[in-house]
Tab-separated table of C-alpha atoms and ligand atoms in Angstrom:
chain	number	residue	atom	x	y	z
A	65	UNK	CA	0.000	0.000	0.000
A	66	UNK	CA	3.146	2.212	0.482
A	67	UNK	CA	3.899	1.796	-3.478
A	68	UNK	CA	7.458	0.504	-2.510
A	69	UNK	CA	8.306	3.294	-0.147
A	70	UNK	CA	9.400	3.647	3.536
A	71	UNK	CA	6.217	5.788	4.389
A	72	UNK	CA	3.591	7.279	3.425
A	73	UNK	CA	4.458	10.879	3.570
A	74	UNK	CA	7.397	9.421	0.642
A	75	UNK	CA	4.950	8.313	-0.934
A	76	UNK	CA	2.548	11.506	-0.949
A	77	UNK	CA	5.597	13.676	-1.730
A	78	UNK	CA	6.332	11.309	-5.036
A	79	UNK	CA	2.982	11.353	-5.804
A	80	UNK	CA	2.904	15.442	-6.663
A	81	UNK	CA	3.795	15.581	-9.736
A	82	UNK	CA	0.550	13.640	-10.458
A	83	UNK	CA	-1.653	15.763	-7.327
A	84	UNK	CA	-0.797	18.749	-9.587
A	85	UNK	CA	-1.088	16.657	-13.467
A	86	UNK	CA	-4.848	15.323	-11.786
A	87	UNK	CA	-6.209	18.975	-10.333
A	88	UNK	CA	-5.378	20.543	-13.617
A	89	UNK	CA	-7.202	17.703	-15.685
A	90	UNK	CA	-10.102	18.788	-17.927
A	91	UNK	CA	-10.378	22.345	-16.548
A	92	UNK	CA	-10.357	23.476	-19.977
A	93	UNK	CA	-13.004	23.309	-22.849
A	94	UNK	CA	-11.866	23.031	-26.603
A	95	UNK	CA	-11.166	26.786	-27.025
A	96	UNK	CA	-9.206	26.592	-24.558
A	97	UNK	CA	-11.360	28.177	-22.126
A	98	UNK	CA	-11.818	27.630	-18.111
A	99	UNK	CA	-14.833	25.489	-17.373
A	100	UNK	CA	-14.675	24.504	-13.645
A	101	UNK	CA	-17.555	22.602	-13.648
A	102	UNK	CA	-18.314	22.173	-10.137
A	103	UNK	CA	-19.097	26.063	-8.981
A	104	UNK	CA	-22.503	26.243	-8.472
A	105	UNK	CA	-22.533	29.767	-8.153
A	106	UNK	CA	-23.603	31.800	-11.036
A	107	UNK	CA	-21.375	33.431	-13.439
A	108	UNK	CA	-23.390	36.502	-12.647
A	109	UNK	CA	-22.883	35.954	-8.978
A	110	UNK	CA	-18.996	35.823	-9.707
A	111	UNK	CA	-18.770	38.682	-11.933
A	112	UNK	CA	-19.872	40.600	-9.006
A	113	UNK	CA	-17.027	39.389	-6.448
A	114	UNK	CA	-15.361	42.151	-5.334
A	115	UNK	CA	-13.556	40.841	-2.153
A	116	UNK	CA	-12.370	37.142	-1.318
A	117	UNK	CA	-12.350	35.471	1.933
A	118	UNK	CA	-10.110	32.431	2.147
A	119	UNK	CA	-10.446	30.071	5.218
A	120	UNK	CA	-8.479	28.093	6.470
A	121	UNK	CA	-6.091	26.168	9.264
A	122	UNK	CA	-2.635	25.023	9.142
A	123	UNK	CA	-0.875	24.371	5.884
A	124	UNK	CA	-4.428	24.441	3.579
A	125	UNK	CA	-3.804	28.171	4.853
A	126	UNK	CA	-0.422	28.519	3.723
A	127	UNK	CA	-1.930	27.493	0.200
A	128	UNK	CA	-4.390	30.325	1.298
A	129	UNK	CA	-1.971	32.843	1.477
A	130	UNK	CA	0.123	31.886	-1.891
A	131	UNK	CA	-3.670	32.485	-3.629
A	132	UNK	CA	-3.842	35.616	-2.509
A	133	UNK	CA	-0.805	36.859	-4.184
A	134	UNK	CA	-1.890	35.074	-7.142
A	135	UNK	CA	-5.333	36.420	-7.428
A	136	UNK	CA	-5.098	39.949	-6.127
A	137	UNK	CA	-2.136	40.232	-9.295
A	138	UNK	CA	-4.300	38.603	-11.714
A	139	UNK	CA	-7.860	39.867	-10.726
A	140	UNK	CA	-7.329	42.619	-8.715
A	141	UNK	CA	-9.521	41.559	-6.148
A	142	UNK	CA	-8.567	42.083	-2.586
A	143	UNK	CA	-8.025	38.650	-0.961
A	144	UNK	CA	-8.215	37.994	2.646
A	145	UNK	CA	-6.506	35.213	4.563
A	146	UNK	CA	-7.958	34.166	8.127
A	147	UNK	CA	-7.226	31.749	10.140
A	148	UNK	CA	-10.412	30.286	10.192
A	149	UNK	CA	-10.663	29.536	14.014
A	150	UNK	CA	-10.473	33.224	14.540
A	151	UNK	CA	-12.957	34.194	11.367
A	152	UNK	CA	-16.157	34.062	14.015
A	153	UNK	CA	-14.749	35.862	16.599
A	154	UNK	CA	-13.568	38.983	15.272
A	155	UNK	CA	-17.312	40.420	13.849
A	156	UNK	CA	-16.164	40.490	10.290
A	157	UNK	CA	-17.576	42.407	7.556
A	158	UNK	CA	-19.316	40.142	5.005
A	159	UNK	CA	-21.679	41.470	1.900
A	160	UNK	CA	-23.374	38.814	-1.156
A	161	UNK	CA	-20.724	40.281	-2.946
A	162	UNK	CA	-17.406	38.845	-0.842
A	163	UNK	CA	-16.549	35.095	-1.960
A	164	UNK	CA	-15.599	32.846	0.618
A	165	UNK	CA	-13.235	30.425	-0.168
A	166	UNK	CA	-12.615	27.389	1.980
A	167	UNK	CA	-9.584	25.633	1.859
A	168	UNK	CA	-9.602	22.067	3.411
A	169	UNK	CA	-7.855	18.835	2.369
A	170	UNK	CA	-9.981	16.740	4.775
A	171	UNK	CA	-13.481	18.513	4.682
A	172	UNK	CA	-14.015	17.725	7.998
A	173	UNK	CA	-11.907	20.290	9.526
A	174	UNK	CA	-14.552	21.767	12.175
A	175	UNK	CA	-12.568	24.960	13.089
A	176	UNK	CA	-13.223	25.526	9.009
A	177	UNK	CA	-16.870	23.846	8.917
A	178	UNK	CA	-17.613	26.492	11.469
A	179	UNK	CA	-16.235	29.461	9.842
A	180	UNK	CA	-17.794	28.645	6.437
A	181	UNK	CA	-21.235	28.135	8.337
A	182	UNK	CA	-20.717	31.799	9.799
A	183	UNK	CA	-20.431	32.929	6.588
A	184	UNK	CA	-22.880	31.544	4.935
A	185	UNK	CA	-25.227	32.851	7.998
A	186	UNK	CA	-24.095	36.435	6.951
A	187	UNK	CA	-24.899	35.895	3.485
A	188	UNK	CA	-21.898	35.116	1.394
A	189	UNK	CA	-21.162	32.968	-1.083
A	190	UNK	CA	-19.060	29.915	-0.406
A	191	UNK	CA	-16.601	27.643	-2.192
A	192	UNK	CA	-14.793	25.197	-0.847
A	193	UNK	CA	-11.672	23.998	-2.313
A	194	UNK	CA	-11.158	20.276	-0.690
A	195	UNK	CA	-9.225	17.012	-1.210
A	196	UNK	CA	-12.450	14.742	0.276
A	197	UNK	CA	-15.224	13.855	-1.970
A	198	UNK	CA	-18.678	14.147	-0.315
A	199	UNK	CA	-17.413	15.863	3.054
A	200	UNK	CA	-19.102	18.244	5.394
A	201	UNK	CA	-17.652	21.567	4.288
A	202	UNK	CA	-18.127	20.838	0.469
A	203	UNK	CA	-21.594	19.816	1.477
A	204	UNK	CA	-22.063	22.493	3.422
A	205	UNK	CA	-20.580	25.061	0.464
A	206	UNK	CA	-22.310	26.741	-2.870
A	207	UNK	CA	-20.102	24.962	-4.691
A	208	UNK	CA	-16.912	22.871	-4.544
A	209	UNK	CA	-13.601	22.973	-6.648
A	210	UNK	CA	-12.335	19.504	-5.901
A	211	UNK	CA	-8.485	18.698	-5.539
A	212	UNK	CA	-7.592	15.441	-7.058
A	213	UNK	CA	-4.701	14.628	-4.662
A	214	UNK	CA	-5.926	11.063	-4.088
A	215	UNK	CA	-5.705	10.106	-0.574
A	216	UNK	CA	-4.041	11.876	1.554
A	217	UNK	CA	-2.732	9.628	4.752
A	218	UNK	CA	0.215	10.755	6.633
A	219	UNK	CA	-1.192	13.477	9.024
A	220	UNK	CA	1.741	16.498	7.651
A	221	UNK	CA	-0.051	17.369	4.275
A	222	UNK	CA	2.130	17.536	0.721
A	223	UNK	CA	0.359	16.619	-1.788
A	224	UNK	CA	-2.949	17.824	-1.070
A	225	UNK	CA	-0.912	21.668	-0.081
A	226	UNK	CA	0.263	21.230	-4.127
A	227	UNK	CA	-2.927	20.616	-5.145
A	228	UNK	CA	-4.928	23.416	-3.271
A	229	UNK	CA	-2.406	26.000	-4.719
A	230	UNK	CA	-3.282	24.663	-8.088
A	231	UNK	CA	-6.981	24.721	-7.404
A	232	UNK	CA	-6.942	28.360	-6.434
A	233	UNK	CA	-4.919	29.059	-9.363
A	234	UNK	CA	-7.609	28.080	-11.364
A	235	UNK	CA	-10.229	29.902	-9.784
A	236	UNK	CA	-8.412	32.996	-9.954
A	237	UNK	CA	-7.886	32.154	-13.315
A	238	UNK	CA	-11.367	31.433	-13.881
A	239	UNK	CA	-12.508	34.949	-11.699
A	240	UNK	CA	-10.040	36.519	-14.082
A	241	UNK	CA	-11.548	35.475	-17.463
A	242	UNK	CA	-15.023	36.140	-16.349
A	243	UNK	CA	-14.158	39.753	-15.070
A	244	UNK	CA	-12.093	40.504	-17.915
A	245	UNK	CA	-8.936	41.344	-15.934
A	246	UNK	CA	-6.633	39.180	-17.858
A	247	UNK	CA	-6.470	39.140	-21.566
A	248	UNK	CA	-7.180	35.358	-23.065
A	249	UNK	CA	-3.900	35.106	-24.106
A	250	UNK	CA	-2.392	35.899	-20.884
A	251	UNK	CA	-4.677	33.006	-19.339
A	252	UNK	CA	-3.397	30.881	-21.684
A	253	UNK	CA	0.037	31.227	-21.443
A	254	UNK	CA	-0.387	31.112	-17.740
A	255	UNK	CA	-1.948	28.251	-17.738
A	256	UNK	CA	0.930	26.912	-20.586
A	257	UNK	CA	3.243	27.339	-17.396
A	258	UNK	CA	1.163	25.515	-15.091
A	259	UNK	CA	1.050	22.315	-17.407
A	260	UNK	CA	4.670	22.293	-16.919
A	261	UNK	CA	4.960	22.066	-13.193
A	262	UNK	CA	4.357	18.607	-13.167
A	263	UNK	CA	7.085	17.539	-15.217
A	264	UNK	CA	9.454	20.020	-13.131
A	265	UNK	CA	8.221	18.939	-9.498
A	266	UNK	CA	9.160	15.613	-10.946
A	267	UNK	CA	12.855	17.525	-11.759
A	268	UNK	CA	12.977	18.098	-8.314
A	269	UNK	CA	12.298	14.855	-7.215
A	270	UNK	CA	14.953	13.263	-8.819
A	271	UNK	CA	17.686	15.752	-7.930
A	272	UNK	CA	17.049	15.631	-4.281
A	273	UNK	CA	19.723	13.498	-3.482
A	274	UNK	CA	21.609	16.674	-2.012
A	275	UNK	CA	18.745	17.884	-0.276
A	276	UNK	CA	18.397	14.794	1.759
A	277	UNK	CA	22.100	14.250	2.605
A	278	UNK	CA	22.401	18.012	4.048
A	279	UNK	CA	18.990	16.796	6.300
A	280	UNK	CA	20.962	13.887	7.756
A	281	UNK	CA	24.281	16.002	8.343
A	282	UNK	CA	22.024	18.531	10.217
A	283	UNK	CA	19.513	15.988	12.427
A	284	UNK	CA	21.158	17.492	15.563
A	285	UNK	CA	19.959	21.091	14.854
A	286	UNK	CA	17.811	22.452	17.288
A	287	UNK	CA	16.362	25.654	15.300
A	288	UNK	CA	16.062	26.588	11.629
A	289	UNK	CA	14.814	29.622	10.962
A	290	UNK	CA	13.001	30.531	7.059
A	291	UNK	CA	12.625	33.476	4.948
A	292	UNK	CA	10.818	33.938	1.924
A	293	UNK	CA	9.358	37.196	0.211
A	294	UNK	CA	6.022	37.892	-1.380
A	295	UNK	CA	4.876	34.297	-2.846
A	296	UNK	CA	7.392	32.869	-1.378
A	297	UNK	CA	6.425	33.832	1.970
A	298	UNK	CA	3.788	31.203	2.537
A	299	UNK	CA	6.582	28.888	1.599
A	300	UNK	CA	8.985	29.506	4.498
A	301	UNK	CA	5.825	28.979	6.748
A	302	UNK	CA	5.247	25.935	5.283
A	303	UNK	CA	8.944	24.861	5.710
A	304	UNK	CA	9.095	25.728	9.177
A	305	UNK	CA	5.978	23.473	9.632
A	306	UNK	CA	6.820	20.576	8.498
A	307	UNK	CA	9.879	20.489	10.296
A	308	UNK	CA	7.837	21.523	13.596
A	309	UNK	CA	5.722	18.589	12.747
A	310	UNK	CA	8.083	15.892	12.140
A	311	UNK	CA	10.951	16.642	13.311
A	312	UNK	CA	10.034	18.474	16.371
A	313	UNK	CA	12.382	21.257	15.522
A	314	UNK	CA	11.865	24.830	16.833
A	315	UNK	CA	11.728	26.539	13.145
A	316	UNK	CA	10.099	29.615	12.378
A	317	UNK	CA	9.545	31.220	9.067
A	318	UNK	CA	9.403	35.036	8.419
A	319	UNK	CA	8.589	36.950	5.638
A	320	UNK	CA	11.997	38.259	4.733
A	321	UNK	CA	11.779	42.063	5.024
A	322	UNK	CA	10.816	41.366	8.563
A	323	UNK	CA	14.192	40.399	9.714
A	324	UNK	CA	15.801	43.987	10.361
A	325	UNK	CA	12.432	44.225	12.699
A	326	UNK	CA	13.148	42.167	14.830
A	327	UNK	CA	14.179	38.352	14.006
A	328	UNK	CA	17.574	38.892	12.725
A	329	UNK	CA	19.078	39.165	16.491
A	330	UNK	CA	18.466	35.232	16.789
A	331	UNK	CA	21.266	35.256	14.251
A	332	UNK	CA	24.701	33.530	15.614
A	333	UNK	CA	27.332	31.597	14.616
A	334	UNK	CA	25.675	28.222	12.661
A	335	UNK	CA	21.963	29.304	13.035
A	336	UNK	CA	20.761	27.578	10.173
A	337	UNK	CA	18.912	29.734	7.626
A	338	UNK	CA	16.910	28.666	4.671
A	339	UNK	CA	15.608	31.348	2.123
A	340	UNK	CA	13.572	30.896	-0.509
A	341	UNK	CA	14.532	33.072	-3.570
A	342	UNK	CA	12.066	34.959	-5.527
A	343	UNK	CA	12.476	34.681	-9.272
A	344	UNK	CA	15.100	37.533	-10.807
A	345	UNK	CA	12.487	37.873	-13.115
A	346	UNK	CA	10.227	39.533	-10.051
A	347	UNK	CA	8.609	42.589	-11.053
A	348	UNK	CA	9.014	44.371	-8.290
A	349	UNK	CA	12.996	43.660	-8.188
A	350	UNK	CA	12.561	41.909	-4.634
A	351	UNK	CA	15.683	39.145	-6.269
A	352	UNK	CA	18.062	41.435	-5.107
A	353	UNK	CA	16.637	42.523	-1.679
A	354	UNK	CA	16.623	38.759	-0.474
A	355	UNK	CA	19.802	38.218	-1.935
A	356	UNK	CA	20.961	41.292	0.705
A	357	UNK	CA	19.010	39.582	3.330
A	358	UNK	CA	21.165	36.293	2.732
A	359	UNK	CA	24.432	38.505	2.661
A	360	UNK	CA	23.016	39.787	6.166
A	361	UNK	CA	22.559	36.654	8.054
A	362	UNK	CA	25.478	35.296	6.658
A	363	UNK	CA	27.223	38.356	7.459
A	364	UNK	CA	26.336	37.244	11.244
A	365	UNK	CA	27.326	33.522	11.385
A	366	UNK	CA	24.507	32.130	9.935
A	367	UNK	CA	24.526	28.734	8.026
A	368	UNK	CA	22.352	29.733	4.336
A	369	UNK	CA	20.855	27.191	2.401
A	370	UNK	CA	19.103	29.024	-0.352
A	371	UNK	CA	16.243	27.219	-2.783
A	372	UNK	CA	16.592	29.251	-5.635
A	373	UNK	CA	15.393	29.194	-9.493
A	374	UNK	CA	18.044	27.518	-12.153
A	375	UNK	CA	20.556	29.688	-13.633
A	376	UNK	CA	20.063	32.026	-10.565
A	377	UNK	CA	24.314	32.541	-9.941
A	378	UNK	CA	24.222	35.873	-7.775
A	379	UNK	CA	23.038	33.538	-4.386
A	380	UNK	CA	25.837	30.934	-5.089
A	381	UNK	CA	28.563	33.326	-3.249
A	382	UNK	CA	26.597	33.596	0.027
A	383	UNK	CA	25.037	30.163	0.318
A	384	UNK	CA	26.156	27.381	1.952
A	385	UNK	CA	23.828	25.497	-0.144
A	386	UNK	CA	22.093	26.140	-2.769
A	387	UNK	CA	18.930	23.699	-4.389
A	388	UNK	CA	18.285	24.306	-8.142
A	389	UNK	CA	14.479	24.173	-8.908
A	390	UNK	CA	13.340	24.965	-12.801
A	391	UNK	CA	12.376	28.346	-14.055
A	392	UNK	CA	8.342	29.162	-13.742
A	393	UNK	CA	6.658	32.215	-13.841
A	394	UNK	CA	7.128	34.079	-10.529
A	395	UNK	CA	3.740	33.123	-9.636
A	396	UNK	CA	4.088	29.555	-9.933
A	397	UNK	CA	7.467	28.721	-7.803
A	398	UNK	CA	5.986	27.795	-4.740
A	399	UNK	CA	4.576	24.668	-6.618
A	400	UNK	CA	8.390	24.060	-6.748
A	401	UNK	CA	10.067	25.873	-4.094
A	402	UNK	CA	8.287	23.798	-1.454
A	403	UNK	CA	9.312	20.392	-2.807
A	404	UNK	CA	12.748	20.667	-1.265
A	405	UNK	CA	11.346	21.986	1.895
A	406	UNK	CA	9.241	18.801	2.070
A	407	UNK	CA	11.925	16.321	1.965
A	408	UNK	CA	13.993	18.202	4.268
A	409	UNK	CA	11.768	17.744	6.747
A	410	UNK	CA	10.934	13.924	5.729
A	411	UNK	CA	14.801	13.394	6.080
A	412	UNK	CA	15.653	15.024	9.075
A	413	UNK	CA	12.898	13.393	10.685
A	414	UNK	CA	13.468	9.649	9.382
A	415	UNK	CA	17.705	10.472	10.302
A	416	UNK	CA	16.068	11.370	13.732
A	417	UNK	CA	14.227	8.277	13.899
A	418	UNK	CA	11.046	9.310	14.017
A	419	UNK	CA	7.310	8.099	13.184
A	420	UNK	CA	7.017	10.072	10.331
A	421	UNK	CA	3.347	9.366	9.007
A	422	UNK	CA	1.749	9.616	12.525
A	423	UNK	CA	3.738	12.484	14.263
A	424	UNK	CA	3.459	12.890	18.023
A	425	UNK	CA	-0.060	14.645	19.425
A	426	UNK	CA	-1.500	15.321	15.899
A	427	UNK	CA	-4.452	14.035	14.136
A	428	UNK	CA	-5.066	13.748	10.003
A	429	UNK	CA	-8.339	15.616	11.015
A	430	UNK	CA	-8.926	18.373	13.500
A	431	UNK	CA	-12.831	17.401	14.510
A	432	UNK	CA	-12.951	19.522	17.476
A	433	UNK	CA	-13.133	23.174	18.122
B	684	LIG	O1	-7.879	18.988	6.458
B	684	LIG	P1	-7.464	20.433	6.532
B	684	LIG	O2	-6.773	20.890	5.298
B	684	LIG	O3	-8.614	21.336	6.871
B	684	LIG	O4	-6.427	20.515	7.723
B	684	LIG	C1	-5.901	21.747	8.132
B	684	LIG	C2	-4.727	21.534	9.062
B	684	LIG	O5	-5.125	20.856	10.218
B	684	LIG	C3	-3.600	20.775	8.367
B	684	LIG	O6	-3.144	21.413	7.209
B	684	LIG	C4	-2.405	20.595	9.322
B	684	LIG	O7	-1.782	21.827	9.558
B	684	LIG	C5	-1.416	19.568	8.760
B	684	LIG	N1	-0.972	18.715	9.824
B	684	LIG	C6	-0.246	20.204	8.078
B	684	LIG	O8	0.748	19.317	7.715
């Protein structure tokens, strides 16, 4: 049932090029037009969305937060991220014209069911994006944008995170070609790009092998911190995560103009720091204020390992380490950028000697409040 592997988590993280491949499958109609064939909600309905709520607990809203960039760049529709345990509590403002977007691999999530009920109650619109055919929140939604991860069994999620990104992709692609804010062309190339990850994460795969030998040199670490910038923000958070969850690590991640604030006086002498690059192609030039932010830490006795796109030379100097993933459009990386992150954490974990598929005091599904 493993496929061959150790665990199951291997076995997920093998499985993404495929997680990605399946959610992509048959979104488009012979013109080459979006059809996601599971919203419910009119195309009138949509036309008028003029915010988006996305909720969301954990690593589905890490996926949350890597949509928002996405969609507020190619719809220019403000995007909110909440934690969905503290949506209820915090009286917020709701109209029928704010989409809420769930984000759930199980379904069953009940600090999410609750949220999405909440919202409902004030009268938006709901979608849920979730790995879990016939569960309570896509019951529960106006429609459903299903992830076709397959099942999902060790409790740190991988495949399923992959396949939510891609799944909000789409509907921002989709919100984009029904509100005109992207030209079809622009969809189409964009979505071009995206039938290319699969083939790349599969790149990744296969050239791990230094990833996973740095993980066993560093199983007695006690803290790695993460920085990422923009998109790649939600990545470092996801990084640290797993590595909380497996490994039982202290690891933080920070979005990477927040380290003169603050973070950057846990810097000493081997503190471990792993930065994910954005893309020199960046329009907003942020390639060379992370590559100052690596110069910084290193500067101060940090250890760098840097994931980084191909052909990207200017981090080689200050990086311990660097990992290679393919070029993508900027908006895509964290499809790849994570990949490394994940087998880090599977490594360091497994070198430790730990129960990797059923970490210690966590469930698959959080049922309870
Ligand atoms: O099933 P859900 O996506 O709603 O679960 C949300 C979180 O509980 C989940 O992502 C959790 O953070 C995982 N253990 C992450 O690896």
């Amino acid at each position: 049932e493993k496929g061959g592997y150790d665990t199951f988590m291997e076995k997920e993280i093998n499985e993404q090029p495929s997680a990605v491949a399946d959610t992509l499958l048959g979104r488009t109609d012979a013109a080459g037009r979006l059809v996601l064939d599971e919203l419910r909600i009119s195309e009138d309905e949509l036309r008028g969305v003029n915010k988006i709520i996305v909720l969301a607990a954990g690593t589905s809203a890490y996926a949350g937060t890597v949509a928002k960039y996405a969609i507020e760049h190619w719809c220019r529709i403000p995007v909110e991220v909440e934690l969905s345990h503290e949506f209820r509590y915090r009286d917020p403002i709701i109209d029928p014209n704010t989409l809420v977007v769930s984000i759930s691999q199980s379904g069953e999530t009940m600090d999410t069911l609750m949220a999405v009920r909440y919202a409902r109650e004030q009268g938006a619109r709901t979608i849920a994006i979730c790995n879990t055919n016939g569960s309570t929140i896509p019951r529960e939604s106006d429609a459903v944008l299903y992830t076709h991860a397959g099942p999902e069994i060790a409790v740190a999620s991988t495949k399923a995170f992959l396949a939510q990104i891609t799944a909000a992709y789409l509907l921002g692609l989709y919100l984009a070609q029904l509100q005109r804010k992207l030209f079809t062309q622009q969809i189409r190339d964009i979505l071009g790009a995206l039938s290319e990850i699969p083939a790349k994460i599969q790149q990744v795969l296969e050239t791990s092998d230094d990833v996973k030998e740095l993980a066993r040199n560093m199983k007695d670490t006690t803290s790695v911190l993460f920085l990422g910038r923009n998109i790649g923000y939600p990545v470092a958070l996801e990084g640290a995560l797993k590595l909380k969850e497996l490994a039982y690590i202290h690891a933080e991640g920070f979005a990477a103009g927040e380290l003169k604030h603050g973070p950057i006086a846990l810097i000493d002498e081997g503190q471990p720091v792993f930065v994910v690059v954005p893309s020199p192609m960046d329009r907003h030039s942020l390639h060379a204020k992370v590559v100052s932010n690596i110069q910084e830490v290193r500067a101060r006795g940090a250890k760098t390992v840097v994931v980084a796109e191909a052909g990207d030379e200017a981090v080689r100097d200050y990086a311990e380490q660097v990992f290679y993933v393919p070029e993508t459009l900027p908006m895509l990386m964290p499809l790849l950028t994570t990949v490394p992150l994940q087998i880090f954490a599977l490594e360091l974990a497994s070198a430790k000697g730990y129960d990797v598929d059923q970490p210690r005091n966590l469930a698959k599904s959080v049922t309870v409040e």
